[in-house]
mmCIF file of C-alpha atoms and ligand atoms in Angstrom:
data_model
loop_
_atom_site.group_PDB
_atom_site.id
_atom_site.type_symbol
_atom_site.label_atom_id
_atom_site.label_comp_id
_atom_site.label_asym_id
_atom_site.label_seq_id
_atom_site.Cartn_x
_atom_site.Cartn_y
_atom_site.Cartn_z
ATOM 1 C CA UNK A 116 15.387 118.064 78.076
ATOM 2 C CA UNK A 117 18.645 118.125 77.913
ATOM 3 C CA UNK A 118 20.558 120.590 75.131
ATOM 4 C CA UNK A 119 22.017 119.414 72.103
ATOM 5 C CA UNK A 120 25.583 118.952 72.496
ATOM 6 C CA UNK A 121 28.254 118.692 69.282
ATOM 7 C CA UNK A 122 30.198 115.356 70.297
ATOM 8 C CA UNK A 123 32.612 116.681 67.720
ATOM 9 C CA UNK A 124 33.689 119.813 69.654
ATOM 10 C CA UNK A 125 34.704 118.143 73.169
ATOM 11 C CA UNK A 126 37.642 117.311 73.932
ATOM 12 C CA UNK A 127 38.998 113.113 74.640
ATOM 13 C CA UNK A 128 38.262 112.751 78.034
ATOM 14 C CA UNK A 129 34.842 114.878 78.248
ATOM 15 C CA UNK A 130 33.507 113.030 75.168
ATOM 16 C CA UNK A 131 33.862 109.667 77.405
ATOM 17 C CA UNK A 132 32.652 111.696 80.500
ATOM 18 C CA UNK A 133 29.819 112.815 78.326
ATOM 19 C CA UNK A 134 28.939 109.237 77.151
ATOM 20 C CA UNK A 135 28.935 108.226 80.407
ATOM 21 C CA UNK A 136 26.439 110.768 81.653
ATOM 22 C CA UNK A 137 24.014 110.314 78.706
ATOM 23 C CA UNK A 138 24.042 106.231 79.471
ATOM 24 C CA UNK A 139 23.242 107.213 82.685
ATOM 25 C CA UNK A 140 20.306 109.341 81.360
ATOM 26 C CA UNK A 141 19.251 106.654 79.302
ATOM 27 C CA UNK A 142 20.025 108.400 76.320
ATOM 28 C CA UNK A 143 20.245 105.919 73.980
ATOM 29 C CA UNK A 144 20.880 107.795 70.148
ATOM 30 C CA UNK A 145 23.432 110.030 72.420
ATOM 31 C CA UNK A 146 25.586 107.335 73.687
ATOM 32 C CA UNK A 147 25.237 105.980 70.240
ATOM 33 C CA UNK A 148 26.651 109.072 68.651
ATOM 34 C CA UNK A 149 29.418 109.916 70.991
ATOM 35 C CA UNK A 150 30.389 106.037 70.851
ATOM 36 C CA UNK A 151 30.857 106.547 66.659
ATOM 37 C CA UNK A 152 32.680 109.711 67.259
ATOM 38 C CA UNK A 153 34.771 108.291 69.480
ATOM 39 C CA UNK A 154 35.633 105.524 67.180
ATOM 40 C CA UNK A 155 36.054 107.618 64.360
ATOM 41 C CA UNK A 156 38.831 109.755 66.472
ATOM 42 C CA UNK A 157 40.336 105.711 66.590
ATOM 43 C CA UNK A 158 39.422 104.687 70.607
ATOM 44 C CA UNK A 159 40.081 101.260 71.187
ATOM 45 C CA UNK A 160 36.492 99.811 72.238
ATOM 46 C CA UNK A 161 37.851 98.750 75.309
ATOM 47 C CA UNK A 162 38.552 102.972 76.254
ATOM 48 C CA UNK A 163 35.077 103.369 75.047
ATOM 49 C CA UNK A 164 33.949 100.902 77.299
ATOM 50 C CA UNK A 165 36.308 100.786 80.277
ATOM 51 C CA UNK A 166 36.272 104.965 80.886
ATOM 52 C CA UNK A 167 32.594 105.498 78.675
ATOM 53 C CA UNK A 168 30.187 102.783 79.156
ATOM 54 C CA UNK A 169 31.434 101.029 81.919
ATOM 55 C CA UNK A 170 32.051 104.069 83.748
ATOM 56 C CA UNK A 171 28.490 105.578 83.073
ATOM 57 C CA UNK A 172 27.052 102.083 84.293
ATOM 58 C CA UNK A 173 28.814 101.991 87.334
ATOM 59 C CA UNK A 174 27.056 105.156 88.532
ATOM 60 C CA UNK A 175 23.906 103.610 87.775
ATOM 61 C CA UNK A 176 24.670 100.768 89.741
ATOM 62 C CA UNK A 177 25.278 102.892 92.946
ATOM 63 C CA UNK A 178 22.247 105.539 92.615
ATOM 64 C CA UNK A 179 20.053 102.076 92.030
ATOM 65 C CA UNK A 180 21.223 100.633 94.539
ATOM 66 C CA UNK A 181 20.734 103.647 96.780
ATOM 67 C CA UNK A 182 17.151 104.028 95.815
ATOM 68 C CA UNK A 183 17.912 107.640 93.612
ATOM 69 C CA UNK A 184 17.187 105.237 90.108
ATOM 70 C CA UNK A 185 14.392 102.902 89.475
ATOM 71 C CA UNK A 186 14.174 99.822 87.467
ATOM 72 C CA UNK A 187 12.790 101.829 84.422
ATOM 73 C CA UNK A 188 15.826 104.237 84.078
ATOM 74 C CA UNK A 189 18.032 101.381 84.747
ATOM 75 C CA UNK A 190 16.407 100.286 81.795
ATOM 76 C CA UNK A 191 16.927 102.958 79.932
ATOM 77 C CA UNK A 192 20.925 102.664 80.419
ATOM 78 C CA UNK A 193 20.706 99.476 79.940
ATOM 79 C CA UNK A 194 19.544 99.410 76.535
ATOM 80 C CA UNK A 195 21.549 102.783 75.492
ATOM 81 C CA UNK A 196 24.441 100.166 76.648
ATOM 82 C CA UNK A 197 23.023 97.508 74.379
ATOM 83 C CA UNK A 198 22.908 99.769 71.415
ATOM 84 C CA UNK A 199 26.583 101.184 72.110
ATOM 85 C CA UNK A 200 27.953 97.770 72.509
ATOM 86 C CA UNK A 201 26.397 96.614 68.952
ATOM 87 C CA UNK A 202 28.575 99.394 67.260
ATOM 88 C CA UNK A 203 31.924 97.991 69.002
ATOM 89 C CA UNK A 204 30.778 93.692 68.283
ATOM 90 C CA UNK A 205 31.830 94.035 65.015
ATOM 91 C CA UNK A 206 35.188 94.926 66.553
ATOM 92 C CA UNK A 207 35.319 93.206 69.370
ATOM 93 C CA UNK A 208 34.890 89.968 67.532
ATOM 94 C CA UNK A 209 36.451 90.372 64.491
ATOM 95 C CA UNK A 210 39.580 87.927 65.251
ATOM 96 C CA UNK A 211 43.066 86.369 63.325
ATOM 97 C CA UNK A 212 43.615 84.147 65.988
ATOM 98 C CA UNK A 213 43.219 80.509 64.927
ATOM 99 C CA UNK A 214 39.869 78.555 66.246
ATOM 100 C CA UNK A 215 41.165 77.777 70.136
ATOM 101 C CA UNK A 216 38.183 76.144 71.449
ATOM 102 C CA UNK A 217 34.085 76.071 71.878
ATOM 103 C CA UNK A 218 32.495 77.896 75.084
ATOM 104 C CA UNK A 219 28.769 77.851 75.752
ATOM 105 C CA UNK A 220 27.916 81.029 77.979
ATOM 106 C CA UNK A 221 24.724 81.686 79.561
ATOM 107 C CA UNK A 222 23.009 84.305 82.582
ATOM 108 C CA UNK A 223 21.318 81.216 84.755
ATOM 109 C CA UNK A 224 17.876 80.641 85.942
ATOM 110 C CA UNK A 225 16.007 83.379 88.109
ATOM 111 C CA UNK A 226 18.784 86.035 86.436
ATOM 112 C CA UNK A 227 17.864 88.151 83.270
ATOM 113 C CA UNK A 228 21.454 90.606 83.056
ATOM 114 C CA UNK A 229 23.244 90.176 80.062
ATOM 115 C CA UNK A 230 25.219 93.031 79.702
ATOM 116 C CA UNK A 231 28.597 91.525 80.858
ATOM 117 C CA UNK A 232 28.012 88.459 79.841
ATOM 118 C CA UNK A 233 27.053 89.232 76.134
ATOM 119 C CA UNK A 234 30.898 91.112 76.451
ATOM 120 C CA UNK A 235 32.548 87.944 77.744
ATOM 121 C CA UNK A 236 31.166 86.027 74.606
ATOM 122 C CA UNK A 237 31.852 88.985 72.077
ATOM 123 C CA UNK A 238 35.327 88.870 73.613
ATOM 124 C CA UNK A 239 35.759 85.471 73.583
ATOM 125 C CA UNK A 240 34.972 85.250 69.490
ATOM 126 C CA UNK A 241 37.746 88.097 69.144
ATOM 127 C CA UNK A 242 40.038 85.877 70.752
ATOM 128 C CA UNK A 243 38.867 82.931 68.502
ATOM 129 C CA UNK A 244 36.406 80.862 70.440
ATOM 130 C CA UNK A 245 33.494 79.571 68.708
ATOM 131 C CA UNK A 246 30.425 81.144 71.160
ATOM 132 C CA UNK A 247 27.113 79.638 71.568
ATOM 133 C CA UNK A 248 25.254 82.323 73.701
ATOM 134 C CA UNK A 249 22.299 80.200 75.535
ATOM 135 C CA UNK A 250 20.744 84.262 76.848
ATOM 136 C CA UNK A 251 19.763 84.592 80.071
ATOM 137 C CA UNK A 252 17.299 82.678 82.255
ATOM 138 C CA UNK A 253 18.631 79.614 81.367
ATOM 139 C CA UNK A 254 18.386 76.350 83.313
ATOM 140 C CA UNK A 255 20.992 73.744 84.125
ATOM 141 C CA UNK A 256 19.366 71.155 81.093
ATOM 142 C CA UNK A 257 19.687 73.868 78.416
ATOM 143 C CA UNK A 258 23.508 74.456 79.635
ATOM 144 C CA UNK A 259 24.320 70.729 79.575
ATOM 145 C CA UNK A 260 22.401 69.962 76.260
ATOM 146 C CA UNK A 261 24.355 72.530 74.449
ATOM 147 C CA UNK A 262 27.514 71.005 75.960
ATOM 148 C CA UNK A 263 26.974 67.667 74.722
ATOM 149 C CA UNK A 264 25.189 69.096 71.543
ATOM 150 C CA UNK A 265 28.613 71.792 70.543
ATOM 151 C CA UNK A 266 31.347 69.114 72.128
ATOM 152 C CA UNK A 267 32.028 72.545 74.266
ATOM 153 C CA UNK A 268 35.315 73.117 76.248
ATOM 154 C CA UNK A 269 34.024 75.506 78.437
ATOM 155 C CA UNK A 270 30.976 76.040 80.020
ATOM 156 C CA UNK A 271 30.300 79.532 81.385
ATOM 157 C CA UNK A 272 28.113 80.911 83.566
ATOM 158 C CA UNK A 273 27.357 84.679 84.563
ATOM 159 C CA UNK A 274 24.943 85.703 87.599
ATOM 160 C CA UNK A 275 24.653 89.386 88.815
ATOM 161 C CA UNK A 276 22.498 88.453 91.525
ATOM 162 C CA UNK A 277 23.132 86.738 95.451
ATOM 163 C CA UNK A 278 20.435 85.024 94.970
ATOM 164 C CA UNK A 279 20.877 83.142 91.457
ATOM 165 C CA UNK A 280 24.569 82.819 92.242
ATOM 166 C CA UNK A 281 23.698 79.209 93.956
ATOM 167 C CA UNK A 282 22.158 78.106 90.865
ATOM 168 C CA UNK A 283 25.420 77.744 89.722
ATOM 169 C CA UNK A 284 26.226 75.054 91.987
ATOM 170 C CA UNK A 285 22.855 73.388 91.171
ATOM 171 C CA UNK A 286 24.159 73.218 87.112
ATOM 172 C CA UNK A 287 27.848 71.787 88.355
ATOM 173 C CA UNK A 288 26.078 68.661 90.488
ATOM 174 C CA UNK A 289 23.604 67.956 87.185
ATOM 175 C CA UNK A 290 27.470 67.679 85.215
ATOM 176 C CA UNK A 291 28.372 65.538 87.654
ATOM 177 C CA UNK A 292 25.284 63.455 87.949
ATOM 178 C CA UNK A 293 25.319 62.774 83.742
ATOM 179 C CA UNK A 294 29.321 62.312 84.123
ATOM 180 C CA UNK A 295 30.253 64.889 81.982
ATOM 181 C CA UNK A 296 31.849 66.951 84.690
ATOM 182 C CA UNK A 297 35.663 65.859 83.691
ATOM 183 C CA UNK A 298 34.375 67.004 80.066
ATOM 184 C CA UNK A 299 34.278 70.467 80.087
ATOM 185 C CA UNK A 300 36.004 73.309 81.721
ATOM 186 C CA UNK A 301 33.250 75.568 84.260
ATOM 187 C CA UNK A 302 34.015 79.437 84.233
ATOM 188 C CA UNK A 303 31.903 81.731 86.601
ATOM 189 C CA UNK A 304 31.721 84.935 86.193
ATOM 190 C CA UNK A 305 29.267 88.109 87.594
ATOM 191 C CA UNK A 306 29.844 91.176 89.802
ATOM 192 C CA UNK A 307 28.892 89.253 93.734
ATOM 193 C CA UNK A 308 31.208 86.360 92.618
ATOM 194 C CA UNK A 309 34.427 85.804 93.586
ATOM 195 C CA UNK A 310 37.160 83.288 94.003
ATOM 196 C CA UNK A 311 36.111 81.952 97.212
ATOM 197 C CA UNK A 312 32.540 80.951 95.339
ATOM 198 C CA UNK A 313 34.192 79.423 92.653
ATOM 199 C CA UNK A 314 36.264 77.321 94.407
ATOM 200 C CA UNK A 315 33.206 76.457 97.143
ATOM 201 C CA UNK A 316 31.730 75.732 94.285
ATOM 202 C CA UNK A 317 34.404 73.264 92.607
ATOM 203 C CA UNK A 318 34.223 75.736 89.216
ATOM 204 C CA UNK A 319 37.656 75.238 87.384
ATOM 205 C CA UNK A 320 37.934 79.258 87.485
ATOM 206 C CA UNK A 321 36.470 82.690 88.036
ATOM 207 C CA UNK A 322 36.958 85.539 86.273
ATOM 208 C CA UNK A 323 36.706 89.157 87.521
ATOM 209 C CA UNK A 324 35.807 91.029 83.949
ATOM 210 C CA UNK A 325 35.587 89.960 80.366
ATOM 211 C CA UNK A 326 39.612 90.242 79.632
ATOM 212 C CA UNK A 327 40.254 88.116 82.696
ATOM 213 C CA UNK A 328 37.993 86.005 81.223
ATOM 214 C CA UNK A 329 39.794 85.538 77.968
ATOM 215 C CA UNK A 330 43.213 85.455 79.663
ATOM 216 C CA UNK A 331 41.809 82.492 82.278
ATOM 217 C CA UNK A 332 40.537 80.611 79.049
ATOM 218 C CA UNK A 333 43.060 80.298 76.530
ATOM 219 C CA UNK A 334 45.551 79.686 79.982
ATOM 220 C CA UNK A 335 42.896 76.674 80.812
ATOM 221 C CA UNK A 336 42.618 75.205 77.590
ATOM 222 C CA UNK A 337 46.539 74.929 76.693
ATOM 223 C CA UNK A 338 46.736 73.157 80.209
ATOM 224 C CA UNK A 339 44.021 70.868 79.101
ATOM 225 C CA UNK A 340 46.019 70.060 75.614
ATOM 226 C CA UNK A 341 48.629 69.053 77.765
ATOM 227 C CA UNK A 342 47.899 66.940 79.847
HETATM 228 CO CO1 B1M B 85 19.985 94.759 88.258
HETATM 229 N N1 B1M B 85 20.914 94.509 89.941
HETATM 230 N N2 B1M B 85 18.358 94.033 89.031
HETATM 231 N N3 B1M B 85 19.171 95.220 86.578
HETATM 232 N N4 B1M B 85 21.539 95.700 87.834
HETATM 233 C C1 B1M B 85 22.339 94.756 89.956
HETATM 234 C C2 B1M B 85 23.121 93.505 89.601
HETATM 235 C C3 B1M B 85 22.586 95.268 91.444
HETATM 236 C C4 B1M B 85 24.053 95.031 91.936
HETATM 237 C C5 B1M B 85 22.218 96.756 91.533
HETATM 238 C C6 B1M B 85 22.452 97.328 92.915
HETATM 239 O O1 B1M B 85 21.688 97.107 93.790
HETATM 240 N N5 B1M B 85 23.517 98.083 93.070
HETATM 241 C C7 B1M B 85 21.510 94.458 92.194
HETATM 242 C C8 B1M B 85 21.941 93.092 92.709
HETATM 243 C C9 B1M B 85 22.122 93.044 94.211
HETATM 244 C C10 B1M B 85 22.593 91.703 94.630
HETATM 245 O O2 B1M B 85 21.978 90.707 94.426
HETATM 246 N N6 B1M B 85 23.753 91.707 95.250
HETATM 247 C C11 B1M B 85 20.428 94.343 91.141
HETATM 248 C C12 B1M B 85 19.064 94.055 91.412
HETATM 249 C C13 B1M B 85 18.669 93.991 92.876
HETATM 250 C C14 B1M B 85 18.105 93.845 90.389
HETATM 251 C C15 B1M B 85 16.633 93.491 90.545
HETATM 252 C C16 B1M B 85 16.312 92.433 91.612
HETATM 253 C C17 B1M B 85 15.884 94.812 90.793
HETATM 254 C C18 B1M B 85 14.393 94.672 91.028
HETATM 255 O O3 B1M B 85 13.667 94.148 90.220
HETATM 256 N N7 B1M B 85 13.963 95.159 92.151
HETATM 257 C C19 B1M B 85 16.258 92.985 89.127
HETATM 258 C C20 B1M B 85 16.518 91.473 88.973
HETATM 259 C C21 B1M B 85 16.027 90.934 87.655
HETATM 260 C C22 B1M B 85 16.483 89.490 87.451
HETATM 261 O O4 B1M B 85 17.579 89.258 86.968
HETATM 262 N N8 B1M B 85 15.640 88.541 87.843
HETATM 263 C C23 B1M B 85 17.260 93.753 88.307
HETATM 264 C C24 B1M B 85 17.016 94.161 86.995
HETATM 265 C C25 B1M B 85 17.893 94.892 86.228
HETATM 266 C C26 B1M B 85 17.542 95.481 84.857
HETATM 267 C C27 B1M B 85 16.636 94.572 84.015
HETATM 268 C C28 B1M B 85 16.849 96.799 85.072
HETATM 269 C C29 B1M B 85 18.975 95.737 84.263
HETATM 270 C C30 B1M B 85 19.529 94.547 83.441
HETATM 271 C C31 B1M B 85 19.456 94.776 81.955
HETATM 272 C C32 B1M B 85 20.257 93.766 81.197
HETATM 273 O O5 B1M B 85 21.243 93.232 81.636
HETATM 274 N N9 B1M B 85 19.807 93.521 79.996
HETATM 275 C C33 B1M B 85 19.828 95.832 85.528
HETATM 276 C C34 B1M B 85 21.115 96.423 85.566
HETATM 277 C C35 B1M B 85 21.588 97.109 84.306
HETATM 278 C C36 B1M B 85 21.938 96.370 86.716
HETATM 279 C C37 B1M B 85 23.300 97.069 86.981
HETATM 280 C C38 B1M B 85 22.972 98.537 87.275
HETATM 281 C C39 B1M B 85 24.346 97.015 85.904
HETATM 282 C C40 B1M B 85 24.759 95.607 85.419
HETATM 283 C C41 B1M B 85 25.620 95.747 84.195
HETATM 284 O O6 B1M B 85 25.179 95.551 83.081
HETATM 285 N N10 B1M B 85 26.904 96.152 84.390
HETATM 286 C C42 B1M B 85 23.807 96.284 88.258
HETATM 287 C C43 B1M B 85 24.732 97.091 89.152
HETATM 288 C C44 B1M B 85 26.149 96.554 89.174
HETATM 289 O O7 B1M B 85 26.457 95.522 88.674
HETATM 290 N N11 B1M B 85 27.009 97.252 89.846
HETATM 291 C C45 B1M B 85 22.556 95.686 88.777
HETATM 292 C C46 B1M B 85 27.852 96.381 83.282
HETATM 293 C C47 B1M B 85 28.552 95.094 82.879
HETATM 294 C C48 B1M B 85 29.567 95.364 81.800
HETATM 295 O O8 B1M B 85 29.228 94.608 84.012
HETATM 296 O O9 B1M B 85 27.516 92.782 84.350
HETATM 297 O O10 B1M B 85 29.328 93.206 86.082
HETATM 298 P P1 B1M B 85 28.911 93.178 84.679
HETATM 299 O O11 B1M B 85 29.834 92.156 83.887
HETATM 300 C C49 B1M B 85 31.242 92.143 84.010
HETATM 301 C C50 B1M B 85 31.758 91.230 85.133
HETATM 302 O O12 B1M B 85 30.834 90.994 86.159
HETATM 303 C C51 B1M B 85 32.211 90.012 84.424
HETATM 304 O O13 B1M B 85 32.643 90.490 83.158
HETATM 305 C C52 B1M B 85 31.750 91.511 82.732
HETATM 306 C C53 B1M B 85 32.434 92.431 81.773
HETATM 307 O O14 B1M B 85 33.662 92.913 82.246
HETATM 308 N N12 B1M B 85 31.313 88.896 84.147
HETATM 309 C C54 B1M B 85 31.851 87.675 83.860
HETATM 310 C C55 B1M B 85 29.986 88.812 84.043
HETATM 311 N N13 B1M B 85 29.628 87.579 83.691
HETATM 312 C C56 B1M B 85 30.745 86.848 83.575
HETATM 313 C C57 B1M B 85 30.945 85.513 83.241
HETATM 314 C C58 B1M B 85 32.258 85.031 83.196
HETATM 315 C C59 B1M B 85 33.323 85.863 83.488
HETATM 316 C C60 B1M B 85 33.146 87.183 83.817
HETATM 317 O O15 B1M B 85 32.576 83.776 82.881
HETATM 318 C C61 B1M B 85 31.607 82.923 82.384
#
């Protein structure tokens, strides 16, 4: 068990550190508190989430991958993530910004994270996309149906796994086959991707984290007005 601590009483940095350690511990009404107190002392979400939940996750990752977690406590962080990140939404997408464009956004087949890529959407509607979240598992006729069916700009794709990575190339051939691949603009996204994939791939961009993500759209879709 561990002791009751008084968010209140630490200081900045140890209340992130903190937050970080109970994610880790799967501590779900912890992170929740120490995410409200730090919003209450007026943390941006994304200090909450680059140096607090982010930060705590990233630990996780390593010990899991190094066999010290198991997929039950990386459970356990992953919803105390979940329920931390539902407390920021509301902020991170509450937007001004005039409607720029539709993206449909989806974790494909075989892959069931959604953590990063339910931050890329809330982002996305903060910087005034209209988001239609397809979830996770989802296979290349659900992403092109909801591209036809929402007129979407951008199609985007997260994977967090080597393996389900190549699915993505499996979703840009079925665009291609229906002729819809001129149509809308592919983002790919997910922590094994990079650049090199994308462009093996022929996706129109790739984007490291969720603000990268934002930044790549809106720079996308102003080229596509223009031309
Ligand atoms: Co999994 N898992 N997991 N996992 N898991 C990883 C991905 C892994 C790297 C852990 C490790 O070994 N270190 C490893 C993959 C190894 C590999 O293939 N290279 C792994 C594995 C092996 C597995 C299983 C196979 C384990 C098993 O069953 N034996 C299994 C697979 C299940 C499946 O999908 N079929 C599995 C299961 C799980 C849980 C269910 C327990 C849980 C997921 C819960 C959930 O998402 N609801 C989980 C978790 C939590 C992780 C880690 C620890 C954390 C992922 C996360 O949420 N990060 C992860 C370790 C890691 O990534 N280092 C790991 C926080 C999040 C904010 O970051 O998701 O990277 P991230 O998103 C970022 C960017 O990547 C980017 O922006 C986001 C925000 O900045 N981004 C995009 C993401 N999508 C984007 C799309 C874009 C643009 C940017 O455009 C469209």
């Amino acid at each position: 068990m561990s002791e009751e601590i008084d968010f209140k009483t630490l200081p900045d940095e140890e209340l992130l550190e903190q937050m970080g350690d109970d994610l880790y511990d799967g501590l779900s009404d912890e992170v929740v508190k120490a995410t409200e107190e730090a919003l209450s002392r007026g943390f941006s979400p994304h200090r909450i989430l680059g140096d607090g939940l982010i930060a705590g996750m990233e630990i996780v990752g390593e010990d899991f991958r190094d066999g010290i977690l198991f997929v039950p406590e990386v459970m356990m962080a992953a919803n105390a993530m979940k329920a931390a990140m539902e407390l920021l939404r509301p902020l991170l997408t509450k937007t001004n910004a005039p409607r720029v464009g539709t993206m449909v956004i989806g974790t494909v087949k075989g892959d069931i994270h959604d953590i990063g890529k339910n931050l890329v959407a809330m982002m996305m509607e903060g910087a005034g996309f209209q988001v239609v979240n397809l979830g996770i598992n989802t296979p290349a006729e659900k992403f092109l149906q909801a591209v036809r069916e929402h007129g979407a700009d951008i199609l985007g794709m997260s994977a967090m796994l080597t393996t389900t990575m190549p699915y993505m190339q499996v979703v840009i051939r079925k665009l291609k086959e229906e002729g819809m691949r001129d149509d809308v603009i592919v983002m790919v996204g997910g922590a094994p991707l990079n650049e090199a994939f994308a462009q093996e791939i022929r996706a129109d961009a790739y984007a490291k984290d969720a603000g990268t993500a934002v930044q790549t759209a809106k720079k996308l879709m102003l080229q596509r007005k223009e031309v």
